[in-house]
Coordinates of C-alpha atoms and ligand atoms in Angstrom, one line a residue:
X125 CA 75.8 -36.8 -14.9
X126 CA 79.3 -36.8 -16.7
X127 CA 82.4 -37.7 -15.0
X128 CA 83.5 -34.7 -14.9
X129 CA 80.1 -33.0 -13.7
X130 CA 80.4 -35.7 -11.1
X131 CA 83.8 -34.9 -10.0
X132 CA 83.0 -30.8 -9.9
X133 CA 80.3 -31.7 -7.6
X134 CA 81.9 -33.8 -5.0
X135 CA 84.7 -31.1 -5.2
X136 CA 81.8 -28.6 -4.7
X137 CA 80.2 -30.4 -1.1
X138 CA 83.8 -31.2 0.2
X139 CA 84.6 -27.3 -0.3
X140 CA 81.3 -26.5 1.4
X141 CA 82.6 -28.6 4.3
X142 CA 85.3 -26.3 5.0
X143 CA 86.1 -24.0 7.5
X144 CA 85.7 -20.0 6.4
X145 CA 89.8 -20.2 7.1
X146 CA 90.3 -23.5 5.0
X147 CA 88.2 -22.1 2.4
X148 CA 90.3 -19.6 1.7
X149 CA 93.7 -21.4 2.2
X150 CA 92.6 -23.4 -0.7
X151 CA 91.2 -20.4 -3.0
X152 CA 95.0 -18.6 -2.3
X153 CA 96.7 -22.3 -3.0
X154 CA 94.9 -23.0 -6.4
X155 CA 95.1 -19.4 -7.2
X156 CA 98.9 -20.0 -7.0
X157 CA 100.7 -21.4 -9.7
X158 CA 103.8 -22.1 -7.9
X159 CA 102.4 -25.0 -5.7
X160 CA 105.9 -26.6 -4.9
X161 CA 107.7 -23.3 -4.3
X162 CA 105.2 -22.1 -1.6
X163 CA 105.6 -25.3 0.4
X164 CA 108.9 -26.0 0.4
X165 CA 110.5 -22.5 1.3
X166 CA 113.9 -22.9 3.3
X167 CA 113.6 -21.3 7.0
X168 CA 114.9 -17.9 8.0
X169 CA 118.3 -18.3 9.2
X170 CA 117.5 -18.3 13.5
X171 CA 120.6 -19.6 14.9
X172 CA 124.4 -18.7 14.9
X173 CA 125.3 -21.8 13.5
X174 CA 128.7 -21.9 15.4
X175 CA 127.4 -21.4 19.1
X176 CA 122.9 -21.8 18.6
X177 CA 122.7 -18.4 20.3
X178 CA 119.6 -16.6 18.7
X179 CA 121.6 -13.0 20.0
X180 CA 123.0 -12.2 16.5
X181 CA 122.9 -8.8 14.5
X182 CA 123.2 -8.0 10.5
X183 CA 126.7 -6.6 10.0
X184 CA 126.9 -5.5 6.1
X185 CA 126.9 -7.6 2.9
X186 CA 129.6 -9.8 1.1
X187 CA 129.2 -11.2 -2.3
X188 CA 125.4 -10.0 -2.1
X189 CA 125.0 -12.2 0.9
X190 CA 123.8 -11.5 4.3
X191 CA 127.0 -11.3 7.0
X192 CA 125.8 -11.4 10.8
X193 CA 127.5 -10.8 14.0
X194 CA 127.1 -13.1 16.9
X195 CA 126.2 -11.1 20.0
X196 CA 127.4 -14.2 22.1
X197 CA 130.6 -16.2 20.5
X198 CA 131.3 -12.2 18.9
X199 CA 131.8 -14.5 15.7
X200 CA 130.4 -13.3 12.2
X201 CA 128.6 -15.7 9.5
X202 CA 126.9 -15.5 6.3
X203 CA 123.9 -17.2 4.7
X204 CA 126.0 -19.6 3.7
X205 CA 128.2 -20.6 6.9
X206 CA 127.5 -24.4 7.8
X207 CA 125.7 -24.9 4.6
X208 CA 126.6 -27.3 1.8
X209 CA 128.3 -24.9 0.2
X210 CA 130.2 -23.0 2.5
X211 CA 132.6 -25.7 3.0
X212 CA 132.9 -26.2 -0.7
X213 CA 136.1 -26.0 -2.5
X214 CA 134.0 -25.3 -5.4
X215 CA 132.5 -22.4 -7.1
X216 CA 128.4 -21.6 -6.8
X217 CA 128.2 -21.9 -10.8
X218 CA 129.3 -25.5 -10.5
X219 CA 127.0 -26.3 -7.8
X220 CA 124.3 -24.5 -10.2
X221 CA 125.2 -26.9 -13.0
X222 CA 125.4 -30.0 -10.7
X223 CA 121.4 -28.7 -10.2
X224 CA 120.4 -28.9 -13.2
X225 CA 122.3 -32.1 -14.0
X226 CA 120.2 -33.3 -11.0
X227 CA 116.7 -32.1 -12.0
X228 CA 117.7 -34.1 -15.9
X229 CA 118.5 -37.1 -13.8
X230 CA 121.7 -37.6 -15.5
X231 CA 123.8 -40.4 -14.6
X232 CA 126.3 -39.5 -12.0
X233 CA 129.3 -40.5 -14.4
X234 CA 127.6 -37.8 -17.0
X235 CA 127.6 -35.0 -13.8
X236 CA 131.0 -35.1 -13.0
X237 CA 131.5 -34.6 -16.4
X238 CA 129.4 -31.8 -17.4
X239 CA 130.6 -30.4 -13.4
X240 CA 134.2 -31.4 -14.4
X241 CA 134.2 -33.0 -10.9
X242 CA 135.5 -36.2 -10.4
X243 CA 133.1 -39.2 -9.4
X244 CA 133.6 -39.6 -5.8
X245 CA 132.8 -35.9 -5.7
X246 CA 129.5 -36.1 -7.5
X247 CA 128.4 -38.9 -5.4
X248 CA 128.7 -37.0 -2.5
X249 CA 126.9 -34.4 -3.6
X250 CA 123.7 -36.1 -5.2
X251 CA 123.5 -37.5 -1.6
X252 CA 124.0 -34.4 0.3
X253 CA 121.5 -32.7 -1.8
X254 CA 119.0 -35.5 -1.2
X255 CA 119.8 -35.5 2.3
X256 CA 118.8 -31.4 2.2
X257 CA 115.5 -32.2 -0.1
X258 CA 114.4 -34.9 2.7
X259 CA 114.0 -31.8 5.3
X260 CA 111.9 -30.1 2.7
X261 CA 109.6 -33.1 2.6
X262 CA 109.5 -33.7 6.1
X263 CA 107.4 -30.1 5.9
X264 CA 104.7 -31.8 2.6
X265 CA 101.1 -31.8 4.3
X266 CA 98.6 -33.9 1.7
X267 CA 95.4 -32.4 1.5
X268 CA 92.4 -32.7 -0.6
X269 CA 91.8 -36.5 -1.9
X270 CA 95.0 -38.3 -1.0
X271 CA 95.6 -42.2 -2.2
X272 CA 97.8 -44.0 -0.1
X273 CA 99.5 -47.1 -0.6
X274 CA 102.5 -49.3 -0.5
X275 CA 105.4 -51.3 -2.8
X276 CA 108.0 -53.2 -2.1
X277 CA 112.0 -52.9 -2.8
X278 CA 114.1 -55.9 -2.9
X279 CA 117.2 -55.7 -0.4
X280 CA 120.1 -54.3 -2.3
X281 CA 123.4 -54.2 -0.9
X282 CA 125.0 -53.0 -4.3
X283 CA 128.1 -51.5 -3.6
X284 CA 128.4 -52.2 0.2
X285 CA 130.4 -55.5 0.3
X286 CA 133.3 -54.4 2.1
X287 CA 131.8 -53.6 5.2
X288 CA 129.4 -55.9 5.4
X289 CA 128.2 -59.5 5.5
X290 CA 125.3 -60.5 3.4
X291 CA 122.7 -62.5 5.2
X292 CA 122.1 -64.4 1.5
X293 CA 124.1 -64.8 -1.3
X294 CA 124.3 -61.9 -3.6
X295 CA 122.0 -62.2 -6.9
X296 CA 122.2 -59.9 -9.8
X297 CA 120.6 -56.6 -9.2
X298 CA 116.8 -56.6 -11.0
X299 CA 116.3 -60.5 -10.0
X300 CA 112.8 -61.5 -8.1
X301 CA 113.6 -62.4 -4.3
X302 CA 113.5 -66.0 -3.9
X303 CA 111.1 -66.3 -1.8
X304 CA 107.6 -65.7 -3.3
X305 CA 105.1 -63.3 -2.2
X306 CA 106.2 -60.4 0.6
X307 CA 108.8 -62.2 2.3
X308 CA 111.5 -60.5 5.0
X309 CA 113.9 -59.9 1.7
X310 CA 111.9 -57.1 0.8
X311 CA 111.7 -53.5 2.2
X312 CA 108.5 -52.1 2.5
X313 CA 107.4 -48.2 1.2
X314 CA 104.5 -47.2 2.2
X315 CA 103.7 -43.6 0.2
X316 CA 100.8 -40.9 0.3
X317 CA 99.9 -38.9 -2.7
X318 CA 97.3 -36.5 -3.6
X319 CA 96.4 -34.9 -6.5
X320 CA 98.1 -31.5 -6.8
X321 CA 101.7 -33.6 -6.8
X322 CA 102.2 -33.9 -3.6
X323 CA 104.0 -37.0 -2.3
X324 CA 105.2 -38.5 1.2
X325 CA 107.6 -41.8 0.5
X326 CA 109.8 -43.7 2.5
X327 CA 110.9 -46.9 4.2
X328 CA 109.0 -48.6 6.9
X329 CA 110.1 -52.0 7.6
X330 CA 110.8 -55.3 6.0
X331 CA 107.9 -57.4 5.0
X332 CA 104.1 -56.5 5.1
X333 CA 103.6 -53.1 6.6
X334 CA 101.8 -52.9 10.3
X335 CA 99.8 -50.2 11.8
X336 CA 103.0 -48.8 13.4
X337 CA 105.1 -49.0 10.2
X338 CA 102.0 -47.1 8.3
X339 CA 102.0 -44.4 11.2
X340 CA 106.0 -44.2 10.9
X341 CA 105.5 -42.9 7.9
X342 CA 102.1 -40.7 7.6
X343 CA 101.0 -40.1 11.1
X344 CA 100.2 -36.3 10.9
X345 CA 101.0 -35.5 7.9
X346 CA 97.8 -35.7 6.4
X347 CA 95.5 -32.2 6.8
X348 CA 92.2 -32.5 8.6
X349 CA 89.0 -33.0 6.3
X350 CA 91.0 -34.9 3.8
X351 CA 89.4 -37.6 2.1
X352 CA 92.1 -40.5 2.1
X353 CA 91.9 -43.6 -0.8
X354 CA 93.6 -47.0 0.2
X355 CA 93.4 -50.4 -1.0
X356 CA 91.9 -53.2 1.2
X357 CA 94.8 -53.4 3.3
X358 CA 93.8 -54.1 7.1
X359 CA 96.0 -52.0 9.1
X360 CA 94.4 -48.6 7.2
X361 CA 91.7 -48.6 8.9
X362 CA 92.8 -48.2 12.3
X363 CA 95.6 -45.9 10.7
X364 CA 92.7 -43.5 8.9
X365 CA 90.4 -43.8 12.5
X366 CA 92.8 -43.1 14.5
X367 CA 93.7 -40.1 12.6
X368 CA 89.9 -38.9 12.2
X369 CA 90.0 -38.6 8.0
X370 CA 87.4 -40.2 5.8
X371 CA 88.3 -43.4 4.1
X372 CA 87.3 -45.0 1.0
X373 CA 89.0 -48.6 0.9
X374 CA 89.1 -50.1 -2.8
X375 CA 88.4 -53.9 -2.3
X376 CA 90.4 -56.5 -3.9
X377 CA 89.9 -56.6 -7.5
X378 CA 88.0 -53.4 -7.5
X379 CA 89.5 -50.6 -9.5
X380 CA 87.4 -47.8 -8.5
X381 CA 84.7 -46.4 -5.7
X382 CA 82.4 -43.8 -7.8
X383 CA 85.1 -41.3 -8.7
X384 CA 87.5 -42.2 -6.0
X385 CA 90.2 -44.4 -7.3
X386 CA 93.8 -45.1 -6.5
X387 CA 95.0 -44.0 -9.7
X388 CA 97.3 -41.2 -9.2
X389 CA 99.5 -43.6 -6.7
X390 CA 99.9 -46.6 -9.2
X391 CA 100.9 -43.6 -12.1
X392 CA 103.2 -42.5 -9.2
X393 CA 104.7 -45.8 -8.7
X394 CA 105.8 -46.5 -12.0
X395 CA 107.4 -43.6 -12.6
X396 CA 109.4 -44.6 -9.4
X397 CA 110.4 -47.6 -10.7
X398 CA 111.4 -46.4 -14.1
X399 CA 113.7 -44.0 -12.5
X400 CA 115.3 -46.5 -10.4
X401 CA 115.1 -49.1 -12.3
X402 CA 116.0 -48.0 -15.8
X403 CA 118.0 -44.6 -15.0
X404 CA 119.7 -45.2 -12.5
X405 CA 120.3 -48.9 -12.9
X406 CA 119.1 -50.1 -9.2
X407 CA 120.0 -48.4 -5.8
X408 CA 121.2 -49.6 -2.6
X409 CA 118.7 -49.9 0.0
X410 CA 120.8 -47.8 2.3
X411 CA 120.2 -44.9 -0.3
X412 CA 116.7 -45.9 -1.5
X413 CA 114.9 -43.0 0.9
X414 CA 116.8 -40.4 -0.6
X415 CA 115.8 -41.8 -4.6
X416 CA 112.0 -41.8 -2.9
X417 CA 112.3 -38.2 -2.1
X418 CA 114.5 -37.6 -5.5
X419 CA 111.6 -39.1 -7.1
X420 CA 108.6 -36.9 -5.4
X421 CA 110.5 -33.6 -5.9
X422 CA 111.9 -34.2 -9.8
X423 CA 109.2 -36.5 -11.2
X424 CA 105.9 -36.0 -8.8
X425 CA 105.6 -32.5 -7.7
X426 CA 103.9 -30.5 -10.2
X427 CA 106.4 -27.6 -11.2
X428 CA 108.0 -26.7 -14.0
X429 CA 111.8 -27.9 -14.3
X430 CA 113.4 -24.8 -14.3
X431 CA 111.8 -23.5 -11.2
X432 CA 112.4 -27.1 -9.3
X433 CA 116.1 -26.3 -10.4
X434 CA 115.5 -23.0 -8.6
X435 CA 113.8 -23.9 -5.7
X436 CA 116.6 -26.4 -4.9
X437 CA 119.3 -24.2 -5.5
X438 CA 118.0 -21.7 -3.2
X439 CA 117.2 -24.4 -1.0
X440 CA 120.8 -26.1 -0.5
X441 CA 121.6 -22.4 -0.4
X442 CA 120.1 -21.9 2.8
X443 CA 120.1 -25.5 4.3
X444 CA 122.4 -26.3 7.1
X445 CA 123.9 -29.8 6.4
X446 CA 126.3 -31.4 9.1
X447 CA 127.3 -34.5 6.7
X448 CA 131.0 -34.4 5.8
X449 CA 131.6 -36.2 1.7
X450 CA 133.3 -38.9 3.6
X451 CA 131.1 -40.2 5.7
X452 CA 128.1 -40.0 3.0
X453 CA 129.1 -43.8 2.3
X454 CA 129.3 -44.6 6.1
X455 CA 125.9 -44.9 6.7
X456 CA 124.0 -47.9 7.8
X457 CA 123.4 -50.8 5.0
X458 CA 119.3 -50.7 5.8
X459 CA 118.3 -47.6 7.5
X460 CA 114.9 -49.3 8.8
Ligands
ZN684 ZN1 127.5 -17.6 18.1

């Protein structure tokens, strides 16, 4: 048999394992070309966002957006109220270019150009957006044949002197920890990926990931009657029991297990740390969850550009985000 005769037939029994329900779930989702888009749609708008009461009615339109009347505070909102934008001082057609700035990965000194913003400006809205874009993936479900596995970041407190005392002296950004191996200097991201571009990243812990740290980050988020590819990596196997998937553990020095490999995941990690590494220069570990989810929606999911651009727009659009710009810097040096 051919590899790829192989491959059609293992796709062939799994899809005979499925439920009549999964079956078609999985015809309508590769019948779909817009993958991304259909997972990541932004909620209806359920709350008043000044008071929570659900007791709200449509009352008319302004600027072709939706106003509403709250039944209990008797105060009216639109789409946008306690949105990124709606507190904006800015226009939407800056915010659109700011977008697409964002989905080129341009450096944030060439956004505030382009957005003729100024830099602190820029900064705080790269991180708002991410901070949006992590509540979309906290909704990605891996399915199919997912690879998981993890990498490590060495601590960075670039930029975050002021405020805080470094447990080691400061080495130039890009330099190996000192300590060889995994030691404590190094955080630890365990990531999920399957084939059709979807990706779960983010920080665990420091040091060599444990069951827990493993479950912190892809406990449930894995659909029934996936087949899930690891490494050799103990703690996996309890992880992959406990939640009832098949495994298939590459051993040490093994590359492959008939056509399962872990392939995808090691493509996917150095495209993560090309973009962190050469575009953007190195980020501070306080940040480094939102460059992971940065990373799965621009580089990872599989989309075209100008839809991601989109997508996000209409995301942020509808997103209600609490963060002020100030405080975007504020935030713990290792949020672990
Ligand atoms: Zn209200």
């Amino acid at each position: 048999m051919s590899g790829i005769t192989k491959k059609l037939d293992i796709l062939k029994q799994l899809f005979e394992n499925l439920s009549d329900t999964d079956k078609q779930v999985f015809l309508t989702s590769v019948s779909q070309k817009e993958q991304v888009t259909k997972v990541i749609q932004p909620k209806q708008i359920t709350n008043c966002p000044h008071c929570q009461s659900t007791h709200f009615v449509k009352n008319g339109t302004k600027c072709n957006n939706q106003r509403y009347l709250c039944r209990d505070c008797k105060k009216s909102f639109v789409e946008q109220t306690g949105t990124i934008l709606y507190n904006s001082q800015k226009d939407i057609e800056v915010w659109e270019k700011y977008i697409h700035c964002m989905i080129e990965k341009y450096p944030l000194r060439k956004c505030a150009k382009i957005c003729n913003i100024n830099l602190a400006t820029a900064f705080a809205w790269r991180h708002k957006i991410l901070d949006a874009l992590q509540n979309m993936m906290n909704e990605v479900e891996l399915d199919g044949v997912a690879q998981a596995d993890e990498t490590y970041s060495t601590i960075s407190y670039k930029g975050n002197h002021k405020n805080f005392n470094l447990p080691r002296p400061a080495h130039k950004r890009g330099t190996r920890a000192t300590k060889r191996g995994i030691s404590k200097e190094q955080v630890c991201v365990p990531c999920g990926v399957n084939l059709n571009g979807l990706s779960i990243a983010r920080i665990s812990d420091l040091g060599k990931p444990s069951l827990k740290d493993l479950q912190k980050v892809l406990d449930g988020k894995v659909a029934k009657d996936s087949v899930f590819v690891t490494d050799s990596l103990r703690p996996y196997q309890k992880l992959l029991l406990d939640m009832n998937l098949s495994h298939i553990r590459i051993l040490r020095g093994k590359r492959a297990v008939g056509t399962f490999n872990i392939q995808t995941i090691n493509s996917y990690y150095s495209r993560l740390k090309n973009m962190i590494v050469h575009r953007f220069k190195g980020v501070t570990t306080k940040y480094l969850n939102n460059y992971l989810v940065y990373h799965n929606f621009v580089n990872f999911a599989k989309d075209s550009l100008a839809n991601k651009e989109a997508v996000l727009l209409d995301f942020i659009r509808k997103t209600i985000c609490y963060v002020q710009s100030a405080d975007v810097a504020k935030r713990p040096a290792i949020s672990v």
